Every structure is written in C-alpha cells, then in structure tokens.
PDB file of C-alpha atoms in Angstrom:
ATOM      1  CA  UNK A   1      30.754 160.975  76.469  1.00 76.00           C
ATOM      2  CA  UNK A   2      29.157 160.308  73.202  1.00 81.00           C
ATOM      3  CA  UNK A   3      27.378 157.088  72.162  1.00 78.00           C
ATOM      4  CA  UNK A   4      29.916 156.436  69.837  1.00 82.00           C
ATOM      5  CA  UNK A   5      33.149 156.874  72.163  1.00 87.00           C
ATOM      6  CA  UNK A   6      31.089 154.278  74.731  1.00 89.00           C
ATOM      7  CA  UNK A   7      30.609 151.928  71.959  1.00 92.00           C
ATOM      8  CA  UNK A   8      34.524 152.429  71.255  1.00 92.00           C
ATOM      9  CA  UNK A   9      35.002 151.382  74.889  1.00 94.00           C
ATOM     10  CA  UNK A  10      32.687 147.996  74.221  1.00 94.00           C
ATOM     11  CA  UNK A  11      33.679 146.837  71.193  1.00 95.00           C
ATOM     12  CA  UNK A  12      35.199 143.266  70.854  1.00 97.00           C
ATOM     13  CA  UNK A  13      38.930 143.388  70.657  1.00 97.00           C
ATOM     14  CA  UNK A  14      41.146 141.383  68.388  1.00 95.00           C
ATOM     15  CA  UNK A  15      43.360 138.478  70.139  1.00 94.00           C
ATOM     16  CA  UNK A  16      46.556 140.765  70.064  1.00 94.00           C
ATOM     17  CA  UNK A  17      44.837 143.463  72.152  1.00 96.00           C
ATOM     18  CA  UNK A  18      42.872 141.042  74.746  1.00 97.00           C
ATOM     19  CA  UNK A  19      43.561 140.632  78.697  1.00 98.00           C
ATOM     20  CA  UNK A  20      45.570 137.322  78.995  1.00 98.00           C
ATOM     21  CA  UNK A  21      45.381 136.723  82.564  1.00 98.00           C
ATOM     22  CA  UNK A  22      48.737 135.088  84.494  1.00 98.00           C
ATOM     23  CA  UNK A  23      48.872 134.309  88.194  1.00 98.00           C
ATOM     24  CA  UNK A  24      52.725 135.074  87.795  1.00 97.00           C
ATOM     25  CA  UNK A  25      55.853 135.731  85.363  1.00 96.00           C
ATOM     26  CA  UNK A  26      54.827 133.400  82.264  1.00 96.00           C
ATOM     27  CA  UNK A  27      52.869 131.620  83.683  1.00 97.00           C
ATOM     28  CA  UNK A  28      48.860 131.730  81.873  1.00 98.00           C
ATOM     29  CA  UNK A  29      45.721 130.619  83.247  1.00 98.00           C
ATOM     30  CA  UNK A  30      44.225 129.938  79.507  1.00 97.00           C
ATOM     31  CA  UNK A  31      41.263 133.234  80.726  1.00 98.00           C
ATOM     32  CA  UNK A  32      41.305 136.193  78.295  1.00 97.00           C
ATOM     33  CA  UNK A  33      38.873 138.534  78.005  1.00 98.00           C
ATOM     34  CA  UNK A  34      38.427 140.287  74.301  1.00 97.00           C
ATOM     35  CA  UNK A  35      35.794 143.166  75.721  1.00 97.00           C
ATOM     36  CA  UNK A  36      35.213 145.118  78.601  1.00 97.00           C
ATOM     37  CA  UNK A  37      32.044 142.778  79.244  1.00 97.00           C
ATOM     38  CA  UNK A  38      34.020 139.659  78.941  1.00 98.00           C
ATOM     39  CA  UNK A  39      36.723 141.453  81.275  1.00 98.00           C
ATOM     40  CA  UNK A  40      33.759 141.911  83.857  1.00 97.00           C
ATOM     41  CA  UNK A  41      33.067 138.057  83.690  1.00 98.00           C
ATOM     42  CA  UNK A  42      36.552 137.177  84.387  1.00 98.00           C
ATOM     43  CA  UNK A  43      36.971 139.188  87.201  1.00 98.00           C
ATOM     44  CA  UNK A  44      34.541 136.640  88.855  1.00 97.00           C
ATOM     45  CA  UNK A  45      35.979 133.630  87.376  1.00 97.00           C
ATOM     46  CA  UNK A  46      39.561 133.670  87.857  1.00 98.00           C
ATOM     47  CA  UNK A  47      41.812 132.747  90.469  1.00 97.00           C
ATOM     48  CA  UNK A  48      42.688 136.077  92.874  1.00 97.00           C
ATOM     49  CA  UNK A  49      46.365 135.277  92.972  1.00 97.00           C
ATOM     50  CA  UNK A  50      46.020 136.426  89.401  1.00 98.00           C
ATOM     51  CA  UNK A  51      43.999 139.755  89.944  1.00 98.00           C
ATOM     52  CA  UNK A  52      46.692 139.917  92.818  1.00 97.00           C
ATOM     53  CA  UNK A  53      49.704 139.927  90.449  1.00 97.00           C
ATOM     54  CA  UNK A  54      47.679 141.811  87.882  1.00 97.00           C
ATOM     55  CA  UNK A  55      46.631 144.917  89.616  1.00 97.00           C
ATOM     56  CA  UNK A  56      50.332 145.609  91.221  1.00 94.00           C
ATOM     57  CA  UNK A  57      52.122 146.017  88.414  1.00 95.00           C
ATOM     58  CA  UNK A  58      49.443 148.268  86.803  1.00 96.00           C
ATOM     59  CA  UNK A  59      48.699 145.558  84.032  1.00 97.00           C
ATOM     60  CA  UNK A  60      45.002 146.352  84.136  1.00 97.00           C
ATOM     61  CA  UNK A  61      45.409 150.130  84.405  1.00 97.00           C
ATOM     62  CA  UNK A  62      47.686 149.803  81.527  1.00 97.00           C
ATOM     63  CA  UNK A  63      45.410 147.804  79.415  1.00 97.00           C
ATOM     64  CA  UNK A  64      42.544 150.123  80.024  1.00 97.00           C
ATOM     65  CA  UNK A  65      44.140 153.505  78.975  1.00 97.00           C
ATOM     66  CA  UNK A  66      46.176 152.208  76.195  1.00 97.00           C
ATOM     67  CA  UNK A  67      43.667 149.505  74.506  1.00 97.00           C
ATOM     68  CA  UNK A  68      40.284 150.122  75.751  1.00 96.00           C
ATOM     69  CA  UNK A  69      41.169 153.964  76.070  1.00 95.00           C
ATOM     70  CA  UNK A  70      38.804 154.537  79.247  1.00 95.00           C
ATOM     71  CA  UNK A  71      40.455 157.522  81.053  1.00 95.00           C
ATOM     72  CA  UNK A  72      37.352 156.647  83.650  1.00 96.00           C
ATOM     73  CA  UNK A  73      37.577 153.419  84.268  1.00 97.00           C
ATOM     74  CA  UNK A  74      41.519 153.763  84.731  1.00 97.00           C
ATOM     75  CA  UNK A  75      41.181 156.177  87.854  1.00 97.00           C
ATOM     76  CA  UNK A  76      38.772 153.975  89.249  1.00 97.00           C
ATOM     77  CA  UNK A  77      40.881 151.090  89.205  1.00 97.00           C
ATOM     78  CA  UNK A  78      43.925 152.905  90.378  1.00 96.00           C
ATOM     79  CA  UNK A  79      41.595 153.996  93.475  1.00 96.00           C
ATOM     80  CA  UNK A  80      40.618 150.758  93.884  1.00 95.00           C
ATOM     81  CA  UNK A  81      44.661 149.545  94.035  1.00 94.00           C
ATOM     82  CA  UNK A  82      45.573 152.194  96.853  1.00 94.00           C
ATOM     83  CA  UNK A  83      43.141 150.054  98.886  1.00 92.00           C
ATOM     84  CA  UNK A  84      45.649 147.676  98.869  1.00 93.00           C
ATOM     85  CA  UNK A  85      42.898 144.970  98.683  1.00 94.00           C
ATOM     86  CA  UNK A  86      44.132 141.253  98.276  1.00 95.00           C
ATOM     87  CA  UNK A  87      42.155 138.106  97.856  1.00 96.00           C
ATOM     88  CA  UNK A  88      38.461 138.093  97.374  1.00 96.00           C
ATOM     89  CA  UNK A  89      37.970 141.440  98.865  1.00 97.00           C
ATOM     90  CA  UNK A  90      40.048 142.351  95.696  1.00 97.00           C
ATOM     91  CA  UNK A  91      37.882 140.412  93.372  1.00 97.00           C
ATOM     92  CA  UNK A  92      34.556 141.827  95.378  1.00 97.00           C
ATOM     93  CA  UNK A  93      36.254 145.808  94.549  1.00 97.00           C
ATOM     94  CA  UNK A  94      37.038 144.924  91.212  1.00 97.00           C
ATOM     95  CA  UNK A  95      34.039 143.657  90.005  1.00 97.00           C
ATOM     96  CA  UNK A  96      31.965 146.484  91.779  1.00 97.00           C
ATOM     97  CA  UNK A  97      34.176 148.590  89.940  1.00 97.00           C
ATOM     98  CA  UNK A  98      34.144 147.396  86.577  1.00 97.00           C
ATOM     99  CA  UNK A  99      30.507 146.401  86.520  1.00 97.00           C
ATOM    100  CA  UNK A 100      29.561 149.420  87.038  1.00 97.00           C
ATOM    101  CA  UNK A 101      31.532 151.209  84.050  1.00 96.00           C
ATOM    102  CA  UNK A 102      30.079 148.575  81.937  1.00 96.00           C
ATOM    103  CA  UNK A 103      26.997 149.857  83.022  1.00 96.00           C
ATOM    104  CA  UNK A 104      27.091 153.221  82.804  1.00 95.00           C
ATOM    105  CA  UNK A 105      28.677 152.633  79.044  1.00 94.00           C
ATOM    106  CA  UNK A 106      25.989 150.457  78.444  1.00 93.00           C
ATOM    107  CA  UNK A 107      23.249 153.086  78.983  1.00 92.00           C
ATOM    108  CA  UNK A 108      25.130 155.911  77.089  1.00 86.00           C
ATOM    109  CA  UNK A 109      25.583 153.286  73.813  1.00 82.00           C
ATOM    110  CA  UNK A 110      21.490 152.669  74.315  1.00 80.00           C
TER     111      UNK A 110
ATOM    112  CA  UNK B   1      80.863 105.254  56.917  1.00 58.00           C
ATOM    113  CA  UNK B   2      77.814 103.303  55.844  1.00 58.00           C
ATOM    114  CA  UNK B   3      74.748 104.347  55.342  1.00 59.00           C
ATOM    115  CA  UNK B   4      71.459 101.996  56.157  1.00 56.00           C
ATOM    116  CA  UNK B   5      68.142 103.617  56.495  1.00 61.00           C
ATOM    117  CA  UNK B   6      69.401 106.698  56.637  1.00 68.00           C
ATOM    118  CA  UNK B   7      71.551 106.295  59.438  1.00 74.00           C
ATOM    119  CA  UNK B   8      75.447 106.379  59.244  1.00 78.00           C
ATOM    120  CA  UNK B   9      77.478 103.406  60.727  1.00 84.00           C
ATOM    121  CA  UNK B  10      80.675 104.883  61.713  1.00 89.00           C
ATOM    122  CA  UNK B  11      83.971 102.944  62.798  1.00 91.00           C
ATOM    123  CA  UNK B  12      85.952 102.984  65.628  1.00 92.00           C
ATOM    124  CA  UNK B  13      88.265 106.075  64.234  1.00 95.00           C
ATOM    125  CA  UNK B  14      85.605 108.304  63.142  1.00 94.00           C
ATOM    126  CA  UNK B  15      83.842 107.852  66.913  1.00 93.00           C
ATOM    127  CA  UNK B  16      87.173 108.595  68.339  1.00 94.00           C
ATOM    128  CA  UNK B  17      87.552 111.907  66.201  1.00 95.00           C
ATOM    129  CA  UNK B  18      84.262 112.799  66.930  1.00 94.00           C
ATOM    130  CA  UNK B  19      84.921 112.282  70.557  1.00 92.00           C
ATOM    131  CA  UNK B  20      88.273 114.638  70.480  1.00 93.00           C
ATOM    132  CA  UNK B  21      86.745 117.048  68.318  1.00 93.00           C
ATOM    133  CA  UNK B  22      83.720 117.578  70.788  1.00 89.00           C
ATOM    134  CA  UNK B  23      86.340 118.027  73.699  1.00 87.00           C
ATOM    135  CA  UNK B  24      87.912 120.554  71.999  1.00 90.00           C
ATOM    136  CA  UNK B  25      87.058 121.851  68.558  1.00 92.00           C
ATOM    137  CA  UNK B  26      90.091 124.048  67.958  1.00 93.00           C
ATOM    138  CA  UNK B  27      92.231 121.313  67.948  1.00 95.00           C
ATOM    139  CA  UNK B  28      94.451 121.047  64.804  1.00 95.00           C
ATOM    140  CA  UNK B  29      93.979 118.067  62.517  1.00 96.00           C
ATOM    141  CA  UNK B  30      97.599 117.051  63.174  1.00 96.00           C
ATOM    142  CA  UNK B  31      96.924 117.227  67.190  1.00 96.00           C
ATOM    143  CA  UNK B  32      93.831 114.763  66.694  1.00 96.00           C
ATOM    144  CA  UNK B  33      96.034 112.690  64.662  1.00 96.00           C
ATOM    145  CA  UNK B  34      98.980 112.197  67.450  1.00 96.00           C
ATOM    146  CA  UNK B  35      96.586 111.513  69.726  1.00 95.00           C
ATOM    147  CA  UNK B  36      94.320 109.023  67.955  1.00 95.00           C
ATOM    148  CA  UNK B  37      98.186 107.707  66.044  1.00 96.00           C
ATOM    149  CA  UNK B  38      96.764 108.705  62.757  1.00 96.00           C
ATOM    150  CA  UNK B  39      98.003 110.890  59.583  1.00 96.00           C
ATOM    151  CA  UNK B  40      96.719 114.147  59.852  1.00 96.00           C
ATOM    152  CA  UNK B  41      95.243 113.637  56.264  1.00 96.00           C
ATOM    153  CA  UNK B  42      93.456 111.008  57.916  1.00 96.00           C
ATOM    154  CA  UNK B  43      91.586 113.247  60.789  1.00 97.00           C
ATOM    155  CA  UNK B  44      90.997 115.628  57.402  1.00 97.00           C
ATOM    156  CA  UNK B  45      89.590 113.171  55.176  1.00 96.00           C
ATOM    157  CA  UNK B  46      86.961 111.718  57.739  1.00 96.00           C
ATOM    158  CA  UNK B  47      85.965 115.202  59.112  1.00 96.00           C
ATOM    159  CA  UNK B  48      85.404 116.017  55.654  1.00 96.00           C
ATOM    160  CA  UNK B  49      82.871 113.264  55.342  1.00 94.00           C
ATOM    161  CA  UNK B  50      80.960 113.981  58.499  1.00 94.00           C
ATOM    162  CA  UNK B  51      80.595 117.122  57.857  1.00 94.00           C
ATOM    163  CA  UNK B  52      79.402 116.512  53.841  1.00 93.00           C
ATOM    164  CA  UNK B  53      77.199 113.905  55.285  1.00 91.00           C
ATOM    165  CA  UNK B  54      75.351 116.041  57.914  1.00 91.00           C
ATOM    166  CA  UNK B  55      76.747 113.898  60.862  1.00 91.00           C
ATOM    167  CA  UNK B  56      78.694 117.129  62.141  1.00 93.00           C
ATOM    168  CA  UNK B  57      76.027 120.262  62.023  1.00 91.00           C
ATOM    169  CA  UNK B  58      77.981 122.897  62.583  1.00 91.00           C
ATOM    170  CA  UNK B  59      80.954 124.343  64.206  1.00 92.00           C
ATOM    171  CA  UNK B  60      80.078 126.810  66.864  1.00 88.00           C
ATOM    172  CA  UNK B  61      81.320 128.727  69.850  1.00 87.00           C
ATOM    173  CA  UNK B  62      79.857 129.354  73.685  1.00 84.00           C
ATOM    174  CA  UNK B  63      80.274 132.662  74.922  1.00 85.00           C
ATOM    175  CA  UNK B  64      79.944 133.561  77.962  1.00 84.00           C
ATOM    176  CA  UNK B  65      77.709 136.267  77.910  1.00 81.00           C
ATOM    177  CA  UNK B  66      78.330 137.288  81.710  1.00 80.00           C
ATOM    178  CA  UNK B  67      82.074 138.517  80.612  1.00 89.00           C
ATOM    179  CA  UNK B  68      80.379 141.019  78.113  1.00 89.00           C
ATOM    180  CA  UNK B  69      78.429 142.133  80.588  1.00 87.00           C
ATOM    181  CA  UNK B  70      75.162 141.065  79.196  1.00 84.00           C
ATOM    182  CA  UNK B  71      73.183 139.534  81.768  1.00 86.00           C
ATOM    183  CA  UNK B  72      70.133 137.435  80.559  1.00 91.00           C
ATOM    184  CA  UNK B  73      67.404 135.388  82.495  1.00 93.00           C
ATOM    185  CA  UNK B  74      66.555 131.742  80.771  1.00 94.00           C
ATOM    186  CA  UNK B  75      63.180 130.025  81.046  1.00 97.00           C
ATOM    187  CA  UNK B  76      61.320 126.659  80.339  1.00 97.00           C
ATOM    188  CA  UNK B  77      58.269 127.441  79.065  1.00 97.00           C
ATOM    189  CA  UNK B  78      55.623 124.489  78.842  1.00 96.00           C
ATOM    190  CA  UNK B  79      52.573 125.454  76.529  1.00 97.00           C
ATOM    191  CA  UNK B  80      49.572 123.283  76.600  1.00 95.00           C
ATOM    192  CA  UNK B  81      47.974 123.556  73.523  1.00 93.00           C
ATOM    193  CA  UNK B  82      45.232 122.234  71.190  1.00 91.00           C
ATOM    194  CA  UNK B  83      46.228 119.353  69.389  1.00 88.00           C
ATOM    195  CA  UNK B  84      44.711 120.411  66.193  1.00 90.00           C
ATOM    196  CA  UNK B  85      46.784 123.694  66.577  1.00 91.00           C
ATOM    197  CA  UNK B  86      50.554 122.457  67.798  1.00 91.00           C
ATOM    198  CA  UNK B  87      52.269 122.662  64.915  1.00 92.00           C
ATOM    199  CA  UNK B  88      51.579 125.553  64.275  1.00 95.00           C
ATOM    200  CA  UNK B  89      51.849 127.184  67.741  1.00 96.00           C
ATOM    201  CA  UNK B  90      55.608 125.247  67.646  1.00 96.00           C
ATOM    202  CA  UNK B  91      56.321 126.517  64.471  1.00 97.00           C
ATOM    203  CA  UNK B  92      55.808 129.828  65.418  1.00 97.00           C
ATOM    204  CA  UNK B  93      57.478 129.872  68.801  1.00 97.00           C
ATOM    205  CA  UNK B  94      60.685 128.422  66.447  1.00 97.00           C
ATOM    206  CA  UNK B  95      60.813 131.956  64.470  1.00 97.00           C
ATOM    207  CA  UNK B  96      60.653 133.995  67.641  1.00 97.00           C
ATOM    208  CA  UNK B  97      64.433 135.447  68.614  1.00 96.00           C
ATOM    209  CA  UNK B  98      63.897 134.712  72.093  1.00 96.00           C
ATOM    210  CA  UNK B  99      63.309 131.204  71.657  1.00 97.00           C
ATOM    211  CA  UNK B 100      66.070 129.034  71.940  1.00 95.00           C
ATOM    212  CA  UNK B 101      64.745 125.538  71.745  1.00 95.00           C
ATOM    213  CA  UNK B 102      61.429 124.030  70.675  1.00 97.00           C
ATOM    214  CA  UNK B 103      60.570 120.382  71.757  1.00 95.00           C
ATOM    215  CA  UNK B 104      57.072 118.549  71.673  1.00 92.00           C
ATOM    216  CA  UNK B 105      56.006 116.528  74.466  1.00 88.00           C
ATOM    217  CA  UNK B 106      52.876 113.840  74.192  1.00 79.00           C
ATOM    218  CA  UNK B 107      53.364 112.708  78.136  1.00 73.00           C
ATOM    219  CA  UNK B 108      49.822 113.349  78.955  1.00 71.00           C
ATOM    220  CA  UNK B 109      48.811 116.291  77.244  1.00 74.00           C
ATOM    221  CA  UNK B 110      50.097 117.518  73.716  1.00 78.00           C
ATOM    222  CA  UNK B 111      52.878 120.086  75.295  1.00 90.00           C
ATOM    223  CA  UNK B 112      55.356 122.373  73.784  1.00 96.00           C
ATOM    224  CA  UNK B 113      58.246 122.949  75.833  1.00 95.00           C
ATOM    225  CA  UNK B 114      60.767 125.509  75.052  1.00 97.00           C
ATOM    226  CA  UNK B 115      63.544 126.945  75.684  1.00 96.00           C
ATOM    227  CA  UNK B 116      63.270 131.198  76.114  1.00 97.00           C
ATOM    228  CA  UNK B 117      65.755 133.758  76.772  1.00 95.00           C
ATOM    229  CA  UNK B 118      64.943 137.489  77.860  1.00 96.00           C
ATOM    230  CA  UNK B 119      67.152 140.653  79.548  1.00 93.00           C
ATOM    231  CA  UNK B 120      64.988 140.316  82.714  1.00 94.00           C
ATOM    232  CA  UNK B 121      61.450 138.995  84.339  1.00 94.00           C
ATOM    233  CA  UNK B 122      59.152 142.266  82.482  1.00 94.00           C
ATOM    234  CA  UNK B 123      60.734 141.634  78.887  1.00 96.00           C
ATOM    235  CA  UNK B 124      60.084 137.823  79.842  1.00 97.00           C
ATOM    236  CA  UNK B 125      56.624 138.138  80.669  1.00 96.00           C
ATOM    237  CA  UNK B 126      55.935 140.846  78.172  1.00 96.00           C
ATOM    238  CA  UNK B 127      56.967 138.275  74.992  1.00 97.00           C
ATOM    239  CA  UNK B 128      54.823 135.129  76.631  1.00 97.00           C
ATOM    240  CA  UNK B 129      51.665 137.751  77.405  1.00 96.00           C
ATOM    241  CA  UNK B 130      52.144 139.876  73.453  1.00 96.00           C
ATOM    242  CA  UNK B 131      53.643 137.294  71.699  1.00 96.00           C
ATOM    243  CA  UNK B 132      53.081 133.308  72.917  1.00 97.00           C
ATOM    244  CA  UNK B 133      49.423 133.594  74.657  1.00 97.00           C
ATOM    245  CA  UNK B 134      47.792 135.247  71.579  1.00 97.00           C
ATOM    246  CA  UNK B 135      48.770 132.333  69.383  1.00 97.00           C
ATOM    247  CA  UNK B 136      45.381 130.287  68.575  1.00 95.00           C
ATOM    248  CA  UNK B 137      45.292 127.080  70.065  1.00 94.00           C
ATOM    249  CA  UNK B 138      47.110 128.259  73.151  1.00 96.00           C
ATOM    250  CA  UNK B 139      45.194 126.769  76.233  1.00 95.00           C
ATOM    251  CA  UNK B 140      47.192 127.699  78.912  1.00 95.00           C
ATOM    252  CA  UNK B 141      51.293 128.336  80.169  1.00 97.00           C
ATOM    253  CA  UNK B 142      53.470 127.126  83.059  1.00 97.00           C
ATOM    254  CA  UNK B 143      56.873 128.978  83.138  1.00 97.00           C
ATOM    255  CA  UNK B 144      60.082 128.283  85.125  1.00 96.00           C
ATOM    256  CA  UNK B 145      62.454 130.989  85.765  1.00 96.00           C
ATOM    257  CA  UNK B 146      66.211 129.308  85.547  1.00 93.00           C
ATOM    258  CA  UNK B 147      67.746 130.570  89.202  1.00 90.00           C
ATOM    259  CA  UNK B 148      71.362 128.216  89.062  1.00 87.00           C
ATOM    260  CA  UNK B 149      72.534 126.018  86.584  1.00 84.00           C
ATOM    261  CA  UNK B 150      73.967 123.118  88.194  1.00 89.00           C
ATOM    262  CA  UNK B 151      75.125 121.401  84.380  1.00 86.00           C
ATOM    263  CA  UNK B 152      74.904 121.625  81.276  1.00 80.00           C
ATOM    264  CA  UNK B 153      76.747 119.111  78.811  1.00 76.00           C
ATOM    265  CA  UNK B 154      75.619 117.867  75.172  1.00 73.00           C
ATOM    266  CA  UNK B 155      75.643 114.174  74.580  1.00 68.00           C
ATOM    267  CA  UNK B 156      79.064 113.219  75.171  1.00 65.00           C
ATOM    268  CA  UNK B 157      79.986 110.437  72.898  1.00 65.00           C
ATOM    269  CA  UNK B 158      80.871 107.279  74.571  1.00 61.00           C
ATOM    270  CA  UNK B 159      81.670 104.783  71.665  1.00 51.00           C
TER     271      UNK B 159
END
C-alpha cells in the first residue's frame, strides 16, 4: 500500500458518503461518521444496538468496501462478524479492529 | 357561496352536494339531484363553482394496489430537525417520490412527520439512510412501519 492510497482511505467524506448509525430500520441515532477516524470514535459512542444492527446486515463491510475502498478493513470486519459477538463484546472487537487499522494507515501516511 | 377572508361560506345545498360526492364521486348530476330534490343543472352549477373556487381540489381514485399484485409497506417517519433547516428538510422530503405526505409539528421539538411508502424494509431503510439522514439539519429519525390499518377515512362532511 502506498502513502497516497492510505491517504485516500483516511480522507474526509462528503455528507452523502458518510456512515449513518441506525438502531433499526428507519431509526437514525443522529450519529454519523465522515471518515475512518470518526468511525472509530463513533464505535465507542453509539448504542451497542446500533453496532449489532449494522454488523449483521453487512452495512459496515459494504461501507468499508464501497466507500472507503479498503479491502483489508472489510475483511477484518467480516472476521469479527464470524465470531457473532453482541453488546459490549462487539463494541470492543470492532474498536480494536478499526483502531488498529486506523493506526496502520496513519503510519503509512506519515 | 360567499367569500369572506379567503374562506368560502357554503349554503346547505353545497354541503349536501359535497357530502354526496365524497361518499361516491361517480354519481351523475341527475342521481345527486334526485337524492337532494334539486335539478341536475343546479348540481352541475354548484359543483363547477366549487371546482372553480378550489373547494374541490381534485377528483381522484383509491386504488387497491394488492389487487394488482403490488405489495408495499407504509411507514410514519418522524424527523427531528434543527429549526433553522426544517423548512428546507420538509421541502426536500416533499420532492421525494417515496414520500406521500409531509407535515410540520411544533409539539415539543420541531418535528417533520412524513408518510413514506416503499416496496420492502430494505428499500425503506435505504431511502432513509441515503436520502433523509444526510439532509442538512436532520438530527435524528424515528420510523414506525404500519403493520395493520384499522381505519382510514378522510374528513367526512357532517353539516
């Protein structure tokens, strides 16, 4: 991975491409992430019900793959899903996965 | 029919005609006239005036979509907004084909209440996530999917 491709993954997104956190169909929490860094912070903030809703619908993987265009983090989130965590265990797993990837990308970019 | 402060004052016959066509708008002028004991030409004149003055907004039809094999879900969406952006959010929602009704409410917070239609839950969620949540000024959204309709009537004229 080149510094330019890591910079692209770390970029600030448009409102249209942001990730919007819902707790169920049509119920928007008011939290959104406009970059991978914001996404990592929001994982620590939003209700675990929202994390469960999106993980098991495949929304995180879809956003990571299609919007961030980071195959690596997409695969790591898929691996988290296979463990079927819920509640705070899910929050911790996602936090660890996303934060680790964020640090890797920041190092590549510096 | 008299105009007073942009409000039309209708007489008893106007109200009776409105009630008759609200119950069945396919009735002929003659049928309505017979029921009300007036000439069909009187019914015709009154209806034309009601149309001309905008009291009758449109003639429409209530289609049973399920008879056509078209299945869809309806939801009531409550959008909490920044008061500065509420007019703009309401306008944008009104422009979406998925939105059938848009109303503003000032109960406690400023809310926009909208009736939304979609083919299924995935389509409903996708519309709200991609088209509504990203609108400037949207703070949060609560959505209730209607699972069973017990009664649906429009205002019934009682006069």
